[in-house]
């Protein structure tokens, strides 16, 4: 098992910001604490993670998973029924001498406990209002999870897609929590993206499907390039369980400061569908054609964080090595996940070389994310491409004009090979 590596944190944050993965939000105004914008490479990486998440669940021939994209602002009734208005809170204490506020279970050791106020509950939902008149009926909340958008659409999907259990509904999107202790870069922010599946099954099959999802989600993290040694499972103890869950297993990642949650897989039982049925008066049951009975399906929920996965991937793929007495910094992203897969580097800015580079881009860009990089020396360009995790660079030189060949350089081995331009599509499709 690997050990935590605190130094890694500073390095990853530095490269991520310097190279256009993540920027501090509102930076020209001094920034807003724990708020981040995703730059060009961060967006590409985030899109790739999301693409592979959808692809993985879409490829499953055993079960149907239906996508939805639900509103961030729902009726406040949703959050009343789901228990978030009453339960989604943390106990907070104030440090009287300084006015600093802490989560009751996260007070730093050096603080005198006698200087703290009694714990008070602090709801984590962001409250706002809709319409021109502000009153108690205009209060709405920014969703703290994408899951409820799925539950309130259960009947819509069931009916329109003629779904049969077991089946799932999947949702990716922004969620918002007024976290008391945001921090550690994009690990815990107040605005973040989730990727959630609510999987509806029969109660008697709940353990089978719970285990299925734990296994499947672990495999997915490995498949996008997170090493097995940085992943582990941890089951919640009874006093840790959320108000809706009878069992939860976290997929944990070894962050630079230690193990922490990457995804939670929970058995939510019939809690949500029953609560919404009771509160809305609408039928949320499923008619089982095999038994001719109406049942309320049991729900297994794999709930992951898209932005947190991006951070885990940056930490997993960051590497440094000494080459010719200098340190080479790189992200060892898998070919499929890398924001830029192929860098095309003309040796000079001469029109002939740019033209060949453009032709190569035209050949490859339909299937691969490519970038033509013309500035600075070849060495510096290789270094930049390594630093943003580009697995291959194609160098176009003056010989290319005669032999119709280019040099391919691998990020990981740094080996170079000469190859005909016409052989490029085959080279990359064989990877
Ligand atoms: N629907 C269940 C649910 O939301 P959760 O464990 O609170 O469960 C699921 O959240 C995932 O969302 C977490 O495992 C984490 O990856 C991500 N997440 C939660 N809070 C976050 C935050 N403040 N910043 C970034 N990601 C967060």
Short mmCIF file of C-alpha atoms and ligand atoms in Angstrom, two decimals:
data_model
loop_
_atom_site.label_atom_id
_atom_site.label_comp_id
_atom_site.label_asym_id
_atom_site.label_seq_id
_atom_site.Cartn_x
_atom_site.Cartn_y
_atom_site.Cartn_z
CA UNK A 1 0.00 0.00 0.00
CA UNK A 2 1.36 3.45 -0.86
CA UNK A 3 2.01 6.14 1.74
CA UNK A 4 0.45 9.64 1.74
CA UNK A 5 2.60 12.21 -0.03
CA UNK A 6 1.99 15.77 1.14
CA UNK A 7 4.57 17.30 -1.19
CA UNK A 8 2.62 15.97 -4.12
CA UNK A 9 -0.33 18.22 -3.27
CA UNK A 10 1.62 21.47 -3.75
CA UNK A 11 3.12 20.20 -6.99
CA UNK A 12 -0.16 19.07 -8.51
CA UNK A 13 -1.90 22.34 -7.63
CA UNK A 14 0.98 24.33 -9.09
CA UNK A 15 1.04 22.54 -12.45
CA UNK A 16 -2.77 22.39 -12.66
CA UNK A 17 -2.94 26.16 -12.29
CA UNK A 18 0.11 27.02 -14.37
CA UNK A 19 -0.94 24.85 -17.31
CA UNK A 20 -4.60 25.76 -17.57
CA UNK A 21 -6.42 22.91 -15.86
CA UNK A 22 -7.88 24.88 -12.96
CA UNK A 23 -7.87 28.59 -12.13
CA UNK A 24 -8.88 30.41 -8.96
CA UNK A 25 -12.35 31.83 -9.53
CA UNK A 26 -12.58 35.66 -9.69
CA UNK A 27 -8.80 35.79 -9.57
CA UNK A 28 -8.57 39.34 -10.96
CA UNK A 29 -10.48 40.42 -7.82
CA UNK A 30 -8.28 38.46 -5.47
CA UNK A 31 -10.27 35.23 -5.83
CA UNK A 32 -13.15 33.73 -3.90
CA UNK A 33 -12.12 31.20 -1.29
CA UNK A 34 -12.51 27.58 -2.44
CA UNK A 35 -14.11 28.55 -5.74
CA UNK A 36 -12.45 27.38 -8.93
CA UNK A 37 -12.85 27.75 -12.68
CA UNK A 38 -11.84 24.99 -15.05
CA UNK A 39 -9.52 26.11 -17.83
CA UNK A 40 -9.24 24.67 -21.36
CA UNK A 41 -7.34 21.51 -20.34
CA UNK A 42 -9.43 21.02 -17.22
CA UNK A 43 -12.62 21.12 -19.30
CA UNK A 44 -11.22 18.58 -21.76
CA UNK A 45 -10.21 16.29 -18.92
CA UNK A 46 -13.55 16.70 -17.15
CA UNK A 47 -15.40 15.98 -20.41
CA UNK A 48 -13.35 12.83 -20.93
CA UNK A 49 -14.08 11.55 -17.43
CA UNK A 50 -17.75 12.23 -17.94
CA UNK A 51 -17.69 10.59 -21.38
CA UNK A 52 -16.14 7.41 -19.95
CA UNK A 53 -18.63 7.37 -17.10
CA UNK A 54 -21.55 7.46 -19.55
CA UNK A 55 -19.82 5.00 -21.86
CA UNK A 56 -19.26 2.50 -19.05
CA UNK A 57 -22.90 2.45 -18.01
CA UNK A 58 -24.14 2.54 -21.58
CA UNK A 59 -22.04 -0.50 -22.51
CA UNK A 60 -23.69 -2.68 -19.93
CA UNK A 61 -25.76 -5.22 -21.78
CA UNK A 62 -27.11 -6.73 -18.56
CA UNK A 63 -29.10 -3.72 -17.41
CA UNK A 64 -30.61 -0.53 -18.77
CA UNK A 65 -29.48 2.83 -17.44
CA UNK A 66 -31.45 5.88 -18.59
CA UNK A 67 -29.85 9.32 -18.64
CA UNK A 68 -31.55 12.44 -17.30
CA UNK A 69 -30.35 16.01 -16.86
CA UNK A 70 -32.45 17.56 -14.13
CA UNK A 71 -32.87 21.13 -12.88
CA UNK A 72 -30.57 22.56 -10.24
CA UNK A 73 -33.49 24.46 -8.74
CA UNK A 74 -36.40 22.19 -7.85
CA UNK A 75 -39.49 22.85 -5.78
CA UNK A 76 -38.62 23.25 -2.08
CA UNK A 77 -41.09 20.42 -1.47
CA UNK A 78 -38.47 18.08 -2.92
CA UNK A 79 -35.97 18.96 -0.19
CA UNK A 80 -38.63 18.82 2.52
CA UNK A 81 -39.62 15.30 1.47
CA UNK A 82 -36.03 14.11 0.96
CA UNK A 83 -35.16 15.16 4.50
CA UNK A 84 -32.53 17.67 3.41
CA UNK A 85 -34.23 20.67 5.03
CA UNK A 86 -34.42 18.87 8.37
CA UNK A 87 -31.32 16.68 8.23
CA UNK A 88 -28.70 18.05 5.86
CA UNK A 89 -26.75 19.93 8.46
CA UNK A 90 -23.52 19.80 10.40
CA UNK A 91 -23.11 20.64 14.10
CA UNK A 92 -21.07 23.86 14.36
CA UNK A 93 -19.24 25.54 17.21
CA UNK A 94 -17.85 29.08 17.40
CA UNK A 95 -14.51 29.89 18.96
CA UNK A 96 -15.49 32.83 21.22
CA UNK A 97 -12.14 34.71 21.27
CA UNK A 98 -11.69 34.77 17.47
CA UNK A 99 -15.21 34.21 16.09
CA UNK A 100 -13.87 31.36 13.92
CA UNK A 101 -16.43 28.64 13.21
CA UNK A 102 -15.61 24.93 13.15
CA UNK A 103 -17.44 21.69 12.57
CA UNK A 104 -17.88 20.27 16.06
CA UNK A 105 -15.91 17.13 15.19
CA UNK A 106 -13.11 19.03 13.43
CA UNK A 107 -11.93 21.55 16.05
CA UNK A 108 -8.12 21.88 15.90
CA UNK A 109 -6.34 20.25 18.84
CA UNK A 110 -4.68 23.49 19.98
CA UNK A 111 -8.01 25.19 20.72
CA UNK A 112 -9.22 25.32 24.30
CA UNK A 113 -12.57 23.51 24.31
CA UNK A 114 -13.86 25.82 27.06
CA UNK A 115 -13.68 28.72 24.59
CA UNK A 116 -16.24 27.08 22.30
CA UNK A 117 -19.99 27.71 22.09
CA UNK A 118 -22.48 24.82 22.33
CA UNK A 119 -22.89 23.04 18.95
CA UNK A 120 -25.65 24.42 16.69
CA UNK A 121 -26.96 22.81 13.52
CA UNK A 122 -26.02 24.61 10.29
CA UNK A 123 -27.87 23.61 7.12
CA UNK A 124 -25.54 23.07 4.17
CA UNK A 125 -28.02 24.00 1.44
CA UNK A 126 -27.64 27.31 -0.38
CA UNK A 127 -30.88 29.22 -0.12
CA UNK A 128 -32.09 31.74 -2.68
CA UNK A 129 -35.45 33.00 -3.88
CA UNK A 130 -37.30 33.03 -7.17
CA UNK A 131 -39.54 35.72 -8.58
CA UNK A 132 -39.66 39.44 -7.87
CA UNK A 133 -41.18 39.18 -4.40
CA UNK A 134 -39.17 37.67 -1.62
CA UNK A 135 -41.22 35.83 0.96
CA UNK A 136 -41.34 32.37 2.52
CA UNK A 137 -43.03 30.94 -0.58
CA UNK A 138 -40.29 32.20 -2.87
CA UNK A 139 -37.50 30.32 -1.05
CA UNK A 140 -35.72 27.75 -3.16
CA UNK A 141 -32.47 25.83 -2.76
CA UNK A 142 -29.57 25.01 -5.04
CA UNK A 143 -29.54 21.21 -5.14
CA UNK A 144 -27.06 19.61 -2.75
CA UNK A 145 -27.15 16.33 -4.73
CA UNK A 146 -28.21 15.35 -8.23
CA UNK A 147 -29.97 12.28 -6.82
CA UNK A 148 -33.29 13.92 -5.96
CA UNK A 149 -33.76 15.07 -9.57
CA UNK A 150 -33.76 11.36 -10.40
CA UNK A 151 -36.23 10.29 -7.70
CA UNK A 152 -38.79 12.92 -8.63
CA UNK A 153 -38.57 11.73 -12.25
CA UNK A 154 -38.83 8.03 -11.42
CA UNK A 155 -42.38 7.72 -12.71
CA UNK A 156 -41.66 9.85 -15.81
CA UNK A 157 -38.78 7.60 -16.86
CA UNK A 158 -40.60 4.41 -15.94
CA UNK A 159 -43.57 5.39 -18.11
CA UNK A 160 -41.83 6.98 -21.09
CA UNK A 161 -39.07 4.38 -21.39
CA UNK A 162 -41.31 1.39 -20.48
CA UNK A 163 -38.58 0.45 -18.01
CA UNK A 164 -38.51 -2.85 -16.19
CA UNK A 165 -36.63 -3.33 -12.96
CA UNK A 166 -33.79 -3.75 -12.41
CA UNK A 167 -32.88 -0.49 -14.16
CA UNK A 168 -31.02 2.69 -13.35
CA UNK A 169 -31.34 6.42 -13.95
CA UNK A 170 -28.16 8.45 -14.23
CA UNK A 171 -27.52 12.16 -13.81
CA UNK A 172 -24.38 14.29 -14.03
CA UNK A 173 -24.32 17.90 -12.99
CA UNK A 174 -23.48 20.61 -10.54
CA UNK A 175 -24.36 20.36 -6.88
CA UNK A 176 -23.93 23.00 -4.20
CA UNK A 177 -23.16 22.75 -0.51
CA UNK A 178 -22.31 25.56 1.83
CA UNK A 179 -19.43 23.49 3.21
CA UNK A 180 -18.08 24.75 6.52
CA UNK A 181 -14.61 23.50 5.82
CA UNK A 182 -14.07 23.56 2.07
CA UNK A 183 -10.48 23.16 0.99
CA UNK A 184 -7.66 21.02 -0.29
CA UNK A 185 -8.03 22.61 -3.72
CA UNK A 186 -10.90 21.04 -5.70
CA UNK A 187 -11.32 18.12 -3.29
CA UNK A 188 -14.03 19.87 -1.27
CA UNK A 189 -15.67 22.93 -2.81
CA UNK A 190 -19.03 24.60 -2.40
CA UNK A 191 -19.86 24.11 -6.05
CA UNK A 192 -18.90 20.78 -7.60
CA UNK A 193 -20.04 18.19 -10.10
CA UNK A 194 -21.52 14.84 -9.24
CA UNK A 195 -22.14 11.71 -11.29
CA UNK A 196 -24.91 9.70 -9.73
CA UNK A 197 -26.91 6.59 -10.56
CA UNK A 198 -30.06 5.52 -8.76
CA UNK A 199 -30.49 1.84 -9.43
CA UNK A 200 -33.97 0.41 -8.84
CA UNK A 201 -34.27 -3.28 -7.97
CA UNK A 202 -36.28 -5.75 -5.93
CA UNK A 203 -35.57 -5.81 -2.22
CA UNK A 204 -34.58 -9.48 -2.32
CA UNK A 205 -31.83 -8.62 -4.84
CA UNK A 206 -30.41 -5.61 -2.96
CA UNK A 207 -27.21 -7.31 -1.79
CA UNK A 208 -26.47 -8.74 -5.20
CA UNK A 209 -26.80 -5.33 -6.83
CA UNK A 210 -24.94 -3.54 -4.06
CA UNK A 211 -21.95 -5.83 -4.60
CA UNK A 212 -22.31 -5.50 -8.36
CA UNK A 213 -22.03 -1.70 -8.19
CA UNK A 214 -19.14 -1.68 -5.76
CA UNK A 215 -17.20 -3.97 -8.09
CA UNK A 216 -18.19 -2.15 -11.25
CA UNK A 217 -17.33 1.29 -9.91
CA UNK A 218 -13.95 0.12 -8.59
CA UNK A 219 -13.18 -1.31 -12.03
CA UNK A 220 -14.15 1.96 -13.65
CA UNK A 221 -11.71 3.98 -11.53
CA UNK A 222 -8.96 1.55 -12.46
CA UNK A 223 -9.94 1.76 -16.13
CA UNK A 224 -9.45 5.53 -16.26
CA UNK A 225 -5.93 5.25 -14.83
CA UNK A 226 -6.23 5.34 -11.03
CA UNK A 227 -3.91 2.64 -9.68
CA UNK A 228 -5.28 -0.12 -7.52
CA UNK A 229 -2.81 0.73 -4.75
CA UNK A 230 -4.49 4.15 -4.36
CA UNK A 231 -8.00 2.70 -4.01
CA UNK A 232 -9.71 0.92 -1.16
CA UNK A 233 -13.20 0.23 0.17
CA UNK A 234 -14.46 1.38 3.56
CA UNK A 235 -17.86 0.56 5.01
CA UNK A 236 -19.64 3.24 7.07
CA UNK A 237 -20.23 2.52 10.71
CA UNK A 238 -23.83 2.84 11.96
CA UNK A 239 -23.33 6.33 13.43
CA UNK A 240 -21.85 7.62 10.16
CA UNK A 241 -24.71 6.56 7.89
CA UNK A 242 -26.70 9.33 6.17
CA UNK A 243 -30.35 9.61 7.22
CA UNK A 244 -31.51 7.71 4.11
CA UNK A 245 -28.98 4.86 4.04
CA UNK A 246 -29.04 1.39 5.61
CA UNK A 247 -25.57 0.56 4.28
CA UNK A 248 -22.83 2.61 2.60
CA UNK A 249 -19.45 1.61 1.27
CA UNK A 250 -17.07 4.38 0.24
CA UNK A 251 -14.55 3.97 -2.51
CA UNK A 252 -11.62 5.80 -0.99
CA UNK A 253 -8.60 7.28 -2.72
CA UNK A 254 -5.18 7.89 -1.22
CA UNK A 255 -5.03 11.70 -1.49
CA UNK A 256 -1.72 13.44 -0.78
CA UNK A 257 -2.86 13.91 2.84
CA UNK A 258 -4.27 10.39 3.32
CA UNK A 259 -7.31 8.26 2.55
CA UNK A 260 -10.59 10.02 1.76
CA UNK A 261 -13.88 9.53 -0.06
CA UNK A 262 -14.02 9.40 -3.83
CA UNK A 263 -17.44 7.82 -4.22
CA UNK A 264 -20.14 6.49 -1.93
CA UNK A 265 -22.28 3.46 -2.77
CA UNK A 266 -25.38 3.45 -0.61
CA UNK A 267 -28.42 1.28 -0.10
CA UNK A 268 -31.16 3.93 0.11
CA UNK A 269 -33.86 1.27 0.38
CA UNK A 270 -37.31 2.69 -0.36
CA UNK A 271 -36.65 5.88 1.62
CA UNK A 272 -36.77 8.39 -1.23
CA UNK A 273 -39.59 6.97 -3.34
CA UNK A 274 -41.75 6.42 -0.24
CA UNK A 275 -41.04 9.92 1.07
CA UNK A 276 -41.93 11.54 -2.26
CA UNK A 277 -45.03 9.39 -2.60
CA UNK A 278 -46.20 10.43 0.85
CA UNK A 279 -45.39 14.12 0.37
CA UNK A 280 -46.67 14.52 -3.22
CA UNK A 281 -49.58 12.08 -3.09
CA UNK A 282 -48.36 10.66 -6.44
CA UNK A 283 -47.98 6.93 -6.99
CA UNK A 284 -44.27 6.07 -7.02
CA UNK A 285 -44.70 2.31 -7.14
CA UNK A 286 -43.70 -0.22 -9.77
CA UNK A 287 -46.10 -2.81 -11.13
CA UNK A 288 -44.28 -6.12 -11.32
CA UNK A 289 -45.68 -8.01 -14.32
CA UNK A 290 -44.19 -11.28 -13.05
CA UNK A 291 -46.07 -11.30 -9.76
CA UNK A 292 -48.90 -8.87 -10.63
CA UNK A 293 -47.96 -6.91 -7.52
CA UNK A 294 -47.19 -3.26 -6.90
CA UNK A 295 -43.90 -2.70 -5.12
CA UNK A 296 -41.74 0.22 -4.13
CA UNK A 297 -38.31 -0.60 -5.59
CA UNK A 298 -35.21 -0.65 -3.43
CA UNK A 299 -32.49 1.76 -4.50
CA UNK A 300 -28.75 1.20 -4.73
CA UNK A 301 -26.92 4.47 -5.35
CA UNK A 302 -23.37 4.80 -6.70
CA UNK A 303 -22.66 8.52 -6.10
CA UNK A 304 -19.36 9.83 -7.38
CA UNK A 305 -17.81 13.26 -7.74
CA UNK A 306 -16.70 14.31 -11.21
CA UNK A 307 -14.50 17.18 -10.05
CA UNK A 308 -13.13 15.05 -7.21
CA UNK A 309 -12.29 12.29 -9.69
CA UNK A 310 -10.45 14.85 -11.80
CA UNK A 311 -8.37 15.75 -8.75
CA UNK A 312 -7.69 12.08 -7.95
CA UNK A 313 -6.59 11.57 -11.54
CA UNK A 314 -4.22 14.55 -11.42
CA UNK A 315 -2.69 13.16 -8.21
CA UNK A 316 -2.45 9.62 -9.64
CA UNK A 317 -0.87 10.63 -12.92
CA UNK A 318 1.58 13.30 -11.73
CA UNK A 319 5.18 12.20 -12.03
CA UNK A 320 8.69 13.63 -12.10
CA UNK A 321 11.92 12.17 -13.32
CA UNK A 322 15.50 13.28 -13.78
CA UNK A 323 16.52 13.55 -17.42
CA UNK A 324 19.95 14.95 -18.34
CA UNK A 325 20.27 16.66 -14.94
CA UNK A 326 16.90 18.41 -15.18
CA UNK A 327 13.58 17.42 -13.73
CA UNK A 328 10.94 16.38 -16.20
CA UNK A 329 7.39 16.87 -14.90
CA UNK A 330 4.56 14.93 -16.46
CA UNK A 331 1.03 13.65 -16.13
CA UNK A 332 0.92 10.01 -17.18
CA UNK A 333 -2.69 10.12 -18.37
CA UNK A 334 -4.03 7.13 -20.28
CA UNK A 335 -4.23 7.79 -24.00
CA UNK A 336 -8.05 7.86 -23.90
CA UNK A 337 -8.30 10.27 -20.97
CA UNK A 338 -5.51 12.75 -21.82
CA UNK A 339 -6.85 16.26 -22.59
CA UNK A 340 -4.60 16.44 -25.65
CA UNK A 341 -3.72 13.04 -27.11
CA UNK A 342 -1.36 14.09 -29.88
CA UNK A 343 0.78 17.21 -30.09
CA UNK A 344 1.89 18.18 -33.59
CA UNK A 345 5.14 20.11 -33.54
CA UNK A 346 6.51 21.66 -36.73
CA UNK A 347 10.25 22.20 -36.32
CA UNK A 348 9.95 25.73 -37.66
CA UNK A 349 7.20 28.20 -38.46
CA UNK A 350 7.98 27.96 -42.19
CA UNK A 351 4.83 27.74 -44.31
CA UNK A 352 5.73 24.33 -45.79
CA UNK A 353 6.03 22.72 -42.34
CA UNK A 354 2.85 24.41 -41.09
CA UNK A 355 1.03 23.08 -44.14
CA UNK A 356 2.18 19.49 -43.47
CA UNK A 357 1.23 19.92 -39.79
CA UNK A 358 -2.24 21.15 -40.76
CA UNK A 359 -2.66 18.16 -43.06
CA UNK A 360 -1.71 15.77 -40.26
CA UNK A 361 -4.15 17.52 -37.93
CA UNK A 362 -6.88 17.14 -40.54
CA UNK A 363 -6.18 13.42 -40.80
CA UNK A 364 -6.17 12.81 -37.05
CA UNK A 365 -8.56 15.29 -35.49
CA UNK A 366 -11.72 13.40 -36.33
CA UNK A 367 -10.70 10.61 -33.97
CA UNK A 368 -8.20 12.24 -31.61
CA UNK A 369 -7.75 15.43 -29.62
CA UNK A 370 -4.81 17.11 -31.31
CA UNK A 371 -2.98 20.40 -30.93
CA UNK A 372 -0.44 22.14 -33.16
CA UNK A 373 2.25 23.68 -30.98
CA UNK A 374 4.59 26.09 -32.78
CA UNK A 375 6.11 28.28 -30.10
CA UNK A 376 9.58 27.88 -28.54
CA UNK A 377 12.28 25.26 -29.08
CA UNK A 378 11.36 21.61 -29.66
CA UNK A 379 12.81 20.69 -26.23
CA UNK A 380 10.59 23.24 -24.47
CA UNK A 381 7.58 22.10 -26.46
CA UNK A 382 8.20 18.45 -25.50
CA UNK A 383 8.44 19.58 -21.89
CA UNK A 384 5.16 21.49 -22.08
CA UNK A 385 3.40 18.55 -23.73
CA UNK A 386 4.79 16.22 -21.02
CA UNK A 387 3.56 18.60 -18.37
CA UNK A 388 0.01 18.60 -19.72
CA UNK A 389 0.14 14.81 -20.15
CA UNK A 390 0.11 14.50 -23.95
CA UNK A 391 1.00 10.84 -24.65
CA UNK A 392 2.47 11.37 -28.16
CA UNK A 393 4.11 14.17 -30.10
CA UNK A 394 4.60 14.21 -33.84
CA UNK A 395 7.52 16.28 -35.03
CA UNK A 396 7.41 17.60 -38.58
CA UNK A 397 10.88 18.52 -39.90
CA UNK A 398 12.37 19.51 -43.24
CA UNK A 399 13.03 15.87 -44.19
CA UNK A 400 9.27 15.33 -43.90
CA UNK A 401 8.89 17.39 -47.09
CA UNK A 402 10.95 14.78 -48.98
CA UNK A 403 10.25 11.47 -47.28
CA UNK A 404 6.62 12.12 -46.22
CA UNK A 405 7.58 10.83 -42.78
CA UNK A 406 7.50 12.33 -39.29
CA UNK A 407 8.97 11.48 -35.90
CA UNK A 408 6.67 10.15 -33.21
CA UNK A 409 7.89 10.66 -29.66
CA UNK A 410 6.34 8.78 -26.78
CA UNK A 411 5.79 10.73 -23.54
CA UNK A 412 6.50 7.77 -21.29
CA UNK A 413 9.54 6.18 -22.93
CA UNK A 414 10.74 9.36 -24.69
CA UNK A 415 11.65 7.03 -27.55
CA UNK A 416 11.33 8.35 -31.07
CA UNK A 417 10.46 6.54 -34.24
CA UNK A 418 10.24 7.64 -37.83
CA UNK A 419 6.97 6.80 -39.52
CA UNK A 420 5.21 7.55 -42.82
CA UNK A 421 2.46 10.15 -42.50
CA UNK A 422 0.07 7.71 -44.17
CA UNK A 423 0.81 5.17 -41.38
CA UNK A 424 -0.21 7.58 -38.57
CA UNK A 425 -3.92 6.58 -38.33
CA UNK A 426 -2.92 2.90 -38.08
CA UNK A 427 -0.28 3.66 -35.43
CA UNK A 428 -2.81 5.37 -33.16
CA UNK A 429 -5.68 2.99 -33.78
CA UNK A 430 -3.41 0.08 -32.75
CA UNK A 431 -2.68 1.60 -29.33
N1 LIG B 1 -26.55 11.40 -3.36
C1 LIG B 1 -25.61 10.99 -2.38
C2 LIG B 1 -24.52 11.93 -2.20
O1 LIG B 1 -24.57 13.06 -2.65
P1 LIG B 1 -22.20 12.22 -1.05
O2 LIG B 1 -21.28 11.17 -0.49
O3 LIG B 1 -22.57 13.36 -0.18
O4 LIG B 1 -23.48 11.41 -1.52
C3 LIG B 1 -21.23 11.90 -3.44
O5 LIG B 1 -21.60 12.77 -2.40
C4 LIG B 1 -19.88 12.31 -4.01
O6 LIG B 1 -19.91 13.69 -4.40
C5 LIG B 1 -18.72 12.22 -3.01
O7 LIG B 1 -18.21 10.91 -2.95
C6 LIG B 1 -17.72 13.19 -3.62
O8 LIG B 1 -17.00 12.56 -4.66
C7 LIG B 1 -18.61 14.26 -4.23
N2 LIG B 1 -18.70 15.42 -3.31
C8 LIG B 1 -19.51 15.56 -2.23
N3 LIG B 1 -19.32 16.75 -1.64
C9 LIG B 1 -18.35 17.39 -2.36
C10 LIG B 1 -17.70 18.66 -2.26
N4 LIG B 1 -18.04 19.54 -1.32
N5 LIG B 1 -16.76 18.98 -3.17
C11 LIG B 1 -16.42 18.11 -4.16
N6 LIG B 1 -17.00 16.90 -4.31
C12 LIG B 1 -17.95 16.54 -3.42
#
